[in-house]
XYZ file of C-alpha atoms in Angstrom:
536
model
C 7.607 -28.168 -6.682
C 7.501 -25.695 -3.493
C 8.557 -26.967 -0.468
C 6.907 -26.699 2.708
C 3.590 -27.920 4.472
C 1.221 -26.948 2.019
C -2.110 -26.999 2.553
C -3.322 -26.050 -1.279
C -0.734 -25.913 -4.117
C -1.401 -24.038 -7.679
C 0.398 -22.380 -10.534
C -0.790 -19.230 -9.716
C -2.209 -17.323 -6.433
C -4.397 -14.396 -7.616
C -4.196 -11.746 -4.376
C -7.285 -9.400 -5.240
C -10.201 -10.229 -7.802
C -9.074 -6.564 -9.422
C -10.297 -6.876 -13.371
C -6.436 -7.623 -13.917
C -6.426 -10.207 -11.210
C -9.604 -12.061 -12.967
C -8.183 -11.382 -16.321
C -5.098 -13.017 -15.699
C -6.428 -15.931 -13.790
C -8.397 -16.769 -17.008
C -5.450 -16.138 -19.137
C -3.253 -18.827 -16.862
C -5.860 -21.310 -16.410
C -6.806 -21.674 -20.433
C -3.077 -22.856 -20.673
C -3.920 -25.527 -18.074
C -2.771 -23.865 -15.122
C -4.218 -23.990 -11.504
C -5.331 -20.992 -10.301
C -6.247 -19.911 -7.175
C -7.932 -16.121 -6.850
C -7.916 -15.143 -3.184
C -10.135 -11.739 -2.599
C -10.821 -10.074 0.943
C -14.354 -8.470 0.512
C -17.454 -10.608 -0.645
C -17.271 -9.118 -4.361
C -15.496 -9.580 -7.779
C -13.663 -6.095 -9.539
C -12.987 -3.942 -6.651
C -14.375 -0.351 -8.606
C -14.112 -1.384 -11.738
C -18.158 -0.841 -12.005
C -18.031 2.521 -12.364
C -15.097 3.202 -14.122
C -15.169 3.449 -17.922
C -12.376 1.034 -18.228
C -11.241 2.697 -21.654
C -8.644 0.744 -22.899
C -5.470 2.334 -25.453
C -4.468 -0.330 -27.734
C -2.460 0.022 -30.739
C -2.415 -1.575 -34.320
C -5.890 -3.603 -32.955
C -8.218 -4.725 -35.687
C -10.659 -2.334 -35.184
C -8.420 0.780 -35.850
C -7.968 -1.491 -38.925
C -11.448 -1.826 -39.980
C -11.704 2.502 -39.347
C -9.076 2.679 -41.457
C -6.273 4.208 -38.477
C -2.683 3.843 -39.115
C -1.262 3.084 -35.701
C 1.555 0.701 -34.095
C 2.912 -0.138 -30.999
C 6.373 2.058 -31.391
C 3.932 5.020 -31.739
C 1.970 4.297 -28.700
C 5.194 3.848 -26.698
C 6.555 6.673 -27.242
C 2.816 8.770 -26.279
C 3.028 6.964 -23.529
C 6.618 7.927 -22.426
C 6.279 11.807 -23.466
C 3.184 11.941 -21.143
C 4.870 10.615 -18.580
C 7.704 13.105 -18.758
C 10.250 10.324 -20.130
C 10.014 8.916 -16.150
C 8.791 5.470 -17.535
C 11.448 2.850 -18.442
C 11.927 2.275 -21.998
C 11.706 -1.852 -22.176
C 8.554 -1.342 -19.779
C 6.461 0.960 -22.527
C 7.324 -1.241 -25.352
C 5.911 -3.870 -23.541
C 2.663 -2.689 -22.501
C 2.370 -1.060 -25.873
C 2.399 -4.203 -27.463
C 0.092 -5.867 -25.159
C -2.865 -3.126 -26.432
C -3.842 -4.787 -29.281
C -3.447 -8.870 -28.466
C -5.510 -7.051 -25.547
C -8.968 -5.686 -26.851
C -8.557 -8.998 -29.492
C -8.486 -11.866 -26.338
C -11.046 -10.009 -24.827
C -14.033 -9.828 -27.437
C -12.863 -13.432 -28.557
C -12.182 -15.009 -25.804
C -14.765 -13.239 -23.025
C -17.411 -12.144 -25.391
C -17.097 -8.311 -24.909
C -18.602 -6.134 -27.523
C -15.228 -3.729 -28.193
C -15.917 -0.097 -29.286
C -13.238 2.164 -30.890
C -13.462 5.969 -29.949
C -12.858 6.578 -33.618
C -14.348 10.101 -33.421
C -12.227 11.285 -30.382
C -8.223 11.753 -30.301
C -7.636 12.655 -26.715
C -5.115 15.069 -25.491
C -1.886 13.267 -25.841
C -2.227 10.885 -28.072
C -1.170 10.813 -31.854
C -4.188 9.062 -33.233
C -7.755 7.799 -31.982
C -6.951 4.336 -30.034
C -9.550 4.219 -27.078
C -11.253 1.355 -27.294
C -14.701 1.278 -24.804
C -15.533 -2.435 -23.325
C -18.608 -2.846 -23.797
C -21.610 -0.690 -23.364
C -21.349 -0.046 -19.584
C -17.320 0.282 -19.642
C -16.206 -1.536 -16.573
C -19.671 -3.035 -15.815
C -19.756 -5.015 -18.909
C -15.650 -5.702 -18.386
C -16.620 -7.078 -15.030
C -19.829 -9.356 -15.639
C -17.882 -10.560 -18.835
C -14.903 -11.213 -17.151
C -16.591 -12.920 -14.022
C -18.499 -15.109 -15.614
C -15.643 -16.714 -17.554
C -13.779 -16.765 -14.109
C -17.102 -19.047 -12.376
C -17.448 -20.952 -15.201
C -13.744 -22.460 -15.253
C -12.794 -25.628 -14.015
C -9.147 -24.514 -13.261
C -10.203 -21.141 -11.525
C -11.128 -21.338 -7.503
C -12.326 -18.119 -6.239
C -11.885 -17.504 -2.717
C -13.651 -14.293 -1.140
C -13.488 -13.538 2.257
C -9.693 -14.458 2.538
C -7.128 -12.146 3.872
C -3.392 -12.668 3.068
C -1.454 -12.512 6.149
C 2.014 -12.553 4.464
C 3.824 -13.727 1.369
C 5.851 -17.164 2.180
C 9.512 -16.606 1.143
C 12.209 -19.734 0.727
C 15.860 -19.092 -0.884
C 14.666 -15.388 -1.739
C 11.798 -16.572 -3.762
C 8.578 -15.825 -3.149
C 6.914 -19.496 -2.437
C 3.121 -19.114 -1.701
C 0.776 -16.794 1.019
C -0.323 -17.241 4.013
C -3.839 -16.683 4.612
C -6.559 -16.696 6.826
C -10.678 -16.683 6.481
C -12.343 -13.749 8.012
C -14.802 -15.329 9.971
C -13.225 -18.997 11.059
C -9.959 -17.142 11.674
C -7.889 -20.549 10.576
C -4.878 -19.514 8.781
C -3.510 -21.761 5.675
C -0.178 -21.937 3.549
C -0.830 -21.830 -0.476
C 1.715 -22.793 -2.722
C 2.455 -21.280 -6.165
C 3.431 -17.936 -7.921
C 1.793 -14.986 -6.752
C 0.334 -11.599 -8.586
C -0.227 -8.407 -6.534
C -3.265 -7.283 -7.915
C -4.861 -5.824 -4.600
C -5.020 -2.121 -5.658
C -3.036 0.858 -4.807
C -3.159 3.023 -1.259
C -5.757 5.584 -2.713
C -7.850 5.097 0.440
C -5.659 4.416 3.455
C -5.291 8.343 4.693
C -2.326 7.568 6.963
C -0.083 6.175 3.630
C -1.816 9.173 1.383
C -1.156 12.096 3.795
C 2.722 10.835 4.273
C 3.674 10.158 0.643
C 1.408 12.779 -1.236
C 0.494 15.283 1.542
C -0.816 17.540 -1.374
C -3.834 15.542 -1.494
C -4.675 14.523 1.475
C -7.399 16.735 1.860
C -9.589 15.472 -0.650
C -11.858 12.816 0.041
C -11.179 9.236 -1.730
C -13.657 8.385 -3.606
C -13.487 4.779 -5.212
C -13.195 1.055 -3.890
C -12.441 0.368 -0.153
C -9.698 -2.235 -0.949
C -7.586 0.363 -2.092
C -5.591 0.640 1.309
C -2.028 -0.794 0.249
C -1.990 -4.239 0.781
C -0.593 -5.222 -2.086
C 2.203 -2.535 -1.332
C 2.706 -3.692 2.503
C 2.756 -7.582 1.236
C 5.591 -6.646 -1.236
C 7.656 -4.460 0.717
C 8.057 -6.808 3.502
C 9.381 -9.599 0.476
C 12.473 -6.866 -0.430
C 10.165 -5.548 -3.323
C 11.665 -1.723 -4.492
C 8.206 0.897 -4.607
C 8.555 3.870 -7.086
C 6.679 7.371 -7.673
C 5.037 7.066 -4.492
C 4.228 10.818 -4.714
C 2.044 10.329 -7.751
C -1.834 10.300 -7.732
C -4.916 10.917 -10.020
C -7.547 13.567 -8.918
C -10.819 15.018 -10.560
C -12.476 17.896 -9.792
C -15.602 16.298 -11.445
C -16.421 13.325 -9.536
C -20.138 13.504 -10.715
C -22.381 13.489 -7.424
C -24.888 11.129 -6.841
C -23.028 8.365 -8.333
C -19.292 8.183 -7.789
C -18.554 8.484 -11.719
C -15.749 10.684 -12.795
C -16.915 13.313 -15.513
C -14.389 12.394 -18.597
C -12.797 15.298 -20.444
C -14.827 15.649 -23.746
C -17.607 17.492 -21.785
C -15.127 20.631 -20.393
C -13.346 20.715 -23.923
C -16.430 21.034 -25.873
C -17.403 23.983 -23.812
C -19.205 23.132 -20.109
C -18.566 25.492 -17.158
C -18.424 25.334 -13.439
C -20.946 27.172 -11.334
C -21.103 27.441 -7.623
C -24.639 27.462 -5.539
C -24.413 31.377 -5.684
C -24.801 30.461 -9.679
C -21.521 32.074 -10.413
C -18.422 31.435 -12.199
C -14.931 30.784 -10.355
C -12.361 29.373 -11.908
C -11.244 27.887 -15.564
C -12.619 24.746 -15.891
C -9.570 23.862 -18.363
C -6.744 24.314 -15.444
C -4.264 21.727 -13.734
C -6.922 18.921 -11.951
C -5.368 19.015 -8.113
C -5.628 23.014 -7.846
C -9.150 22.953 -9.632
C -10.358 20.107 -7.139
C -8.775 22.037 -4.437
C -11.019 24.874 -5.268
C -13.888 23.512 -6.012
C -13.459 21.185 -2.404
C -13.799 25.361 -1.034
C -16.961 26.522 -2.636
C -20.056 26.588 -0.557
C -21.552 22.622 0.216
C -17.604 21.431 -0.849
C -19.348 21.142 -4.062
C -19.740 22.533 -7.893
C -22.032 22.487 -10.853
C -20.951 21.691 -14.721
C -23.696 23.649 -16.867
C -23.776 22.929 -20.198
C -26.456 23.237 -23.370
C -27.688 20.635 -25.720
C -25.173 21.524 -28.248
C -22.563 20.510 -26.147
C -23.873 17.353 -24.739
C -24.235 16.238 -27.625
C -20.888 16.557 -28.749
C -19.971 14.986 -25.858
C -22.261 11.925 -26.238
C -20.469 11.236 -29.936
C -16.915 11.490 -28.229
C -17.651 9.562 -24.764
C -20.232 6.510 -25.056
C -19.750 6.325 -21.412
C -20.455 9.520 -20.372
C -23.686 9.358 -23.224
C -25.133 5.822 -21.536
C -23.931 5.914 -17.809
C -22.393 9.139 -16.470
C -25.076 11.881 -18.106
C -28.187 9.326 -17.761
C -27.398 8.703 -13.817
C -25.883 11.559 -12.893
C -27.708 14.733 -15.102
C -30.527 16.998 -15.000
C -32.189 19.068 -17.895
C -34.311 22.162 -18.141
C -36.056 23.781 -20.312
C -34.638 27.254 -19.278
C -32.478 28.628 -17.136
C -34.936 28.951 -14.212
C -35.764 25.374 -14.392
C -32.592 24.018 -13.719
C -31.446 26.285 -11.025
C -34.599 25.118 -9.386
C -33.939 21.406 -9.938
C -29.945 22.014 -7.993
C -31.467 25.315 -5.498
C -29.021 27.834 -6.946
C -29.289 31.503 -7.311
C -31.373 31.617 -10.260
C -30.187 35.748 -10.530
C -26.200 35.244 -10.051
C -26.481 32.100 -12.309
C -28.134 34.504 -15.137
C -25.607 36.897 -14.718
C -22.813 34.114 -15.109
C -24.496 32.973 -18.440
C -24.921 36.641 -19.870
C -21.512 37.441 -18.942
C -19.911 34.237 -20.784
C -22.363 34.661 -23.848
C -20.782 37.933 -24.385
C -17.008 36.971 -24.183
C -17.753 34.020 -26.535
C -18.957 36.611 -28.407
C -16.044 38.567 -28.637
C -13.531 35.451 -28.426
C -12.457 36.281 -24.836
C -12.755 34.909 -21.379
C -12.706 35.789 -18.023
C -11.086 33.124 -16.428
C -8.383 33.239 -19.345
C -9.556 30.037 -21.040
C -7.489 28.381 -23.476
C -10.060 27.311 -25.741
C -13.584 30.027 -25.943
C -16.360 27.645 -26.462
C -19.638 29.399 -28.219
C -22.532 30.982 -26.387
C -24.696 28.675 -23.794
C -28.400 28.427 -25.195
C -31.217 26.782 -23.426
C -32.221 23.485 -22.915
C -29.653 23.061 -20.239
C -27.840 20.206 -18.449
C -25.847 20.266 -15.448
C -23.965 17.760 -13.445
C -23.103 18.273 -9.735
C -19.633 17.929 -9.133
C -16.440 17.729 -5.992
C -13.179 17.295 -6.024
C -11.708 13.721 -5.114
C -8.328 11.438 -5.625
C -9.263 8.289 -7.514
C -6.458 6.033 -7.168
C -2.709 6.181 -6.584
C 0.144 5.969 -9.537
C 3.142 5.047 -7.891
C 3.580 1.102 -6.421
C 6.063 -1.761 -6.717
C 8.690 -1.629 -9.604
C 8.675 -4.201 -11.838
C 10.172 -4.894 -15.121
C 9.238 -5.866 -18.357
C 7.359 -9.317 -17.717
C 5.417 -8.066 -14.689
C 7.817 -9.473 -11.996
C 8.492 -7.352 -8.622
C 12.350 -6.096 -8.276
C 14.103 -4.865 -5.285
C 16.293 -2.006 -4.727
C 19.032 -3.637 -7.409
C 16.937 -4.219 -9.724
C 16.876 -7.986 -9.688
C 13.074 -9.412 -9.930
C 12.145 -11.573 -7.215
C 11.179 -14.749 -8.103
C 7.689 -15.989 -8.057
C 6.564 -12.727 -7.375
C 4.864 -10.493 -9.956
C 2.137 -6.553 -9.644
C -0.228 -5.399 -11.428
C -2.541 -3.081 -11.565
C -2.372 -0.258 -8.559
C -0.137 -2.590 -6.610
C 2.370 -1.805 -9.409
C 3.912 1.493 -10.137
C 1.947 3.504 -12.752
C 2.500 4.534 -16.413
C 2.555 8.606 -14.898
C 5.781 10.616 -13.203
C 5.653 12.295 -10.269
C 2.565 14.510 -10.782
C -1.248 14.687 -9.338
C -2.842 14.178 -13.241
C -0.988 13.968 -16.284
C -2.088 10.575 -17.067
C -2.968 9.403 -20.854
C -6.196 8.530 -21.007
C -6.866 4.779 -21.700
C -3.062 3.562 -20.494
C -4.458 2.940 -16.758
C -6.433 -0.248 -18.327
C -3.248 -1.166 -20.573
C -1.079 -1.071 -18.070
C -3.505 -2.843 -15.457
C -4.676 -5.138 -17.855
C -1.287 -5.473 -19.911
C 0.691 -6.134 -17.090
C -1.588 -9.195 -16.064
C -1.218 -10.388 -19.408
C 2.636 -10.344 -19.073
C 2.575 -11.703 -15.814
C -0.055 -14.968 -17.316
C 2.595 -15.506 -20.031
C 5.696 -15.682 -17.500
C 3.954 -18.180 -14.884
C 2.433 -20.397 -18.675
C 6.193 -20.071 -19.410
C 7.587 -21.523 -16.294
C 4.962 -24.322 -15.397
C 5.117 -27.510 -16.968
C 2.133 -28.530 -19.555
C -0.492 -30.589 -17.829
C 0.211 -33.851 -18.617
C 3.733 -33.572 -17.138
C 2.929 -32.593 -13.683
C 1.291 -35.659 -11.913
C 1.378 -38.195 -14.408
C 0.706 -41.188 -11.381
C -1.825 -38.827 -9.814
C -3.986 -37.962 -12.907
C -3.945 -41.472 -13.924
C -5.599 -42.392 -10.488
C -7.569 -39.854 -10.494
C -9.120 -40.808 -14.075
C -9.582 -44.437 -12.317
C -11.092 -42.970 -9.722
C -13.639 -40.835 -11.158
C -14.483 -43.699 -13.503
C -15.135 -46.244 -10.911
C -17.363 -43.486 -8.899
C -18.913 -42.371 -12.173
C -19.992 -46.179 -13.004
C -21.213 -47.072 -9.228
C -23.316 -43.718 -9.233
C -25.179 -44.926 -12.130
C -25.475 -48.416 -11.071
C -27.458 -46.614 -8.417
C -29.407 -44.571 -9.960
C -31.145 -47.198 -12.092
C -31.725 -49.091 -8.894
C -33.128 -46.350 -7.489
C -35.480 -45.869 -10.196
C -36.589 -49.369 -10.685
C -37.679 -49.405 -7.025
C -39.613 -46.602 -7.285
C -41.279 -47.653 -10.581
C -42.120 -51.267 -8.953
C -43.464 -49.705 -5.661
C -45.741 -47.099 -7.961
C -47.415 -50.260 -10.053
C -48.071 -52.355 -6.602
C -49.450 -49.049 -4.730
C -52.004 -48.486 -7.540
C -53.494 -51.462 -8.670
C -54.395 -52.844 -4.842
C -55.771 -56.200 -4.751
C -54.850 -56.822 -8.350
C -52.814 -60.236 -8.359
C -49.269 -58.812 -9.597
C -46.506 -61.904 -9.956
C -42.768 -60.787 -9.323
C -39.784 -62.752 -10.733
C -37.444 -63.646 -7.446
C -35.072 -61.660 -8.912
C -37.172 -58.727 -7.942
C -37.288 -59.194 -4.445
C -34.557 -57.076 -3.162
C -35.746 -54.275 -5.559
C -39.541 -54.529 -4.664
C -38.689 -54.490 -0.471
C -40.688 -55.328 1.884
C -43.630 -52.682 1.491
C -44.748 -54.298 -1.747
C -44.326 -58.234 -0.341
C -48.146 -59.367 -0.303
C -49.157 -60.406 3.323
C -50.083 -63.846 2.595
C -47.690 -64.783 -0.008
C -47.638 -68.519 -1.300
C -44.842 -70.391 -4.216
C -45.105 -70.656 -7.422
C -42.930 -71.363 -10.421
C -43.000 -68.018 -11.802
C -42.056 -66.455 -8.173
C -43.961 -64.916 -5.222
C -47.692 -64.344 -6.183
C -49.426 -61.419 -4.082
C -52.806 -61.783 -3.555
């Protein structure tokens, strides 16, 4: 039991309603755990809503029903090439396991339709292992995961609450101090506490001193991402890694804030500028591509691409077919037609396409691209496009069950990160980052973190065993008095309905009665007899 003058007390203290935040809240409070989710803004899933939420998972059931060989071991080690071998060994096995229990809990358990990617084997990875949640990626994730989180008894949610500081006793990390945004009153919570407040993606001052490289580029994503969750656990002893690390696009799809997935550019799209011409290869390293697409004319781009392509696109990307390319796209008929619809040079954009058409031809490119796509043929599609970071990669170290170390290594106690207030699955680069591990590790690491707090709180029935008892009493003596009154209630009203409508009508009440009938009902000159008052 923590110690201290605790206003609220439960198993687990939920800083940020992140999706790993909600998803391990759920996971705790199914075991019988209290759990307490404390959020800043007004909203659930920070900017989760327009994220695809694409999920790796290994050895899951549905790579079993397509017929995919694929285990954990083999993720793992994906997982630690990509990231350069920078990512602790004990820390990818774990997550890699996590994938398919993962995609399993989440279907069963919250009802989301899962989707495998069985058609697409990303750059990367050894086998096809995306699995989509839902049809609306992190919209569906979200609304599923929320409503199991509103619906459960042992889940409070409370939004609007800033965490002042992290209460420490002994070393351990005891409970938070927090305080409502508007009545300003600040209370103590007891209980464990998960990080899962985002990373520093959009505070500018953190962003231009540890990755200076990208501070030019706008941030594009949810407005809690200003390193709290990396200010709370520094100031507990917690040890931060890979600081320097941070994804960018340079096709942040525009209206819309959706980030254009890869499928499209490897199938063949190109970038066009408003003069309609070609600048760079649309295949090259993501931070110098944003960079130069963040200096064409408007700070902005254009990915033109035919039907052919789209539609390969479409089969690989169910996002990109249902949300990205629906919001985000226009079509013409010809060429004309859609440099109309975006106002570009309808002359240097015909140029462009000739020019391409005829180095497809002859298996060459001007730009030096690694793959030659075929020629562009109308009906066209394009996409406008910028450059923008999306979130941060490096964060708080932990270890293998989620928990926060310090600068020796040693976990703190009660104190455990996940998602982008926990240091990423990526080294110290600007991209590089598998696709689908962001989710694993986000939503892995809650999962790890939910075991360890199950693991370390006692079952139900030994916590308060005095208290629950009178608690029981309690709500069976208020259960039994509120009905009691209810059927009073009603046979008042029924009694004053029958005198109220049949008037002068002689109506004989048992004494009994009286106190139920009241004084509205009493006839005016009432007399005895030995049934009771008769009304006349």
């Amino acid at each position: 039991m923590p110690r201290g003058p605790w206003q609220e007390e439960g198993d687990l203290l939920v800083v940020g309603a992140s999706i790993c935040g909600l998803a391990a809240a759920i996971m705790a409070a199914d075991r019988g755990c209290r759990t307490i989710i404390l959020e800043r803004g007004r909203e659930l899933g920070g900017g989760a809503a327009s994220e695809s939420e694409v999920l790796a998972a290994a050895g899951s059931r549905f790579q079993h029903d397509a017929g995919i060989a694929d285990d954990p071991a083999r993720l793992a080690e994906d997982m630690r090439a990509a990231a350069h071998h920078h990512l602790a060994s004990e820390v990818a096995t774990a997550l890699a396991e996590q994938g398919a229990p993962l995609v399993a809990w989440l279907a069963d358990r919250c009802g989301t339709r899962i989707e495998l990617l069985a058609t697409h084997v990303p750059a990367g990875h050894s086998v096809a292992r995306l699995h989509l949640p839902g049809e609306r990626g992190g919209a569906t994730l979200l609304a599923d995961l929320t409503r199991a989180v509103t619906r459960h008894s042992h889940v409070t949610v409370r939004t609007g609450t800033v965490v002042e500081r992290l209460v420490r006793d002994d070393g351990a990390v005891r409970g938070v101090a927090v305080r409502a945004e508007r009545r300003g009153a600040v209370q103590v919570l007891a209980g464990r506490v998960l990080l899962s407040c985002g990373g520093f993606a959009g505070n500018d001052a953190l962003v231009s001193e540890h990755i200076p490289a990208v501070a030019e580029l706008p941030y594009c994503g949810s407005g809690r991402a200003t390193g709290d969750g990396l200010q709370l656990g520094r100031e507990a002893g917690a040890s931060v890694q890979r600081l320097g690390g941070c994804l960018v696009t340079p096709f942040l799809a525009m209206p819309g804030q959706l980030a254009v997935t890869a499928p499209l550019v490897e199938h063949g799209a190109i970038l066009v500028d408003q003069t309609g011409q070609r600048f760079a290869d649309e295949t090259g390293e993501s931070l110098a591509l944003a960079t130069t697409v963040r200096a064409r004319p408007g700070h902005v781009a254009y990915l033109l691409f035919d039907e052919r392509i789209a539609a390969s696109a479409r089969a690989a990307d169910p996002f990109f077919a249902r949300v990205v390319l629906p919001r985000t796209g226009r079509r013409g008929t010809t060429l004309e037609d859609i440099a109309k619809q975006f106002e570009l040079d309808v002359n240097g954009l015909r140029l462009t396409i000739d020019a391409f058409n005829q180095g497809a031809a002859q298996n060459a490119d001007a730009f030096r691209r690694g793959k030659v796509p075929g020629p562009l043929e109308p009906p066209f599609h394009a996409v406008r496009v910028t450059g923008a970071r999306l979130r941060t990669l490096g964060g708080l170290a932990i270890d293998a069950s989620a928990r926060v170390v310090d600068a020796e290594g040693r976990s703190i106690p009660g104190l455990y990160a996940a998602g982008g207030a926990a240091v990423g699955l990526a080294g110290e680069v600007t991209g590089g980052v598998l696709p689908g591990t962001e989710s694993l590790a986000a939503l892995g690491l809650a999962r790890l973190a939910a075991l360890d707090v199950i693991a370390q709180s006692a079952p139900p029935a030994e916590r308060h065993p005095k208290k629950t008892d009178l608690l029981l009493a309690l709500r069976r003596i208020t259960i039994d008095w509120m009905v009691r009154r209810m059927r009073r209630a009603s046979s008042r009203a029924r009694c004053q309905r029958v005198s109220a409508s049949v008037g002068g009508i002689r109506i004989a009440f048992p004494k009994f009665m009286n106190h139920l009938v009241g004084s509205g009902s009493v006839p005016r000159t009432p007399r005895s007899g030995k049934n009771g008052v008769i009304g006349t």
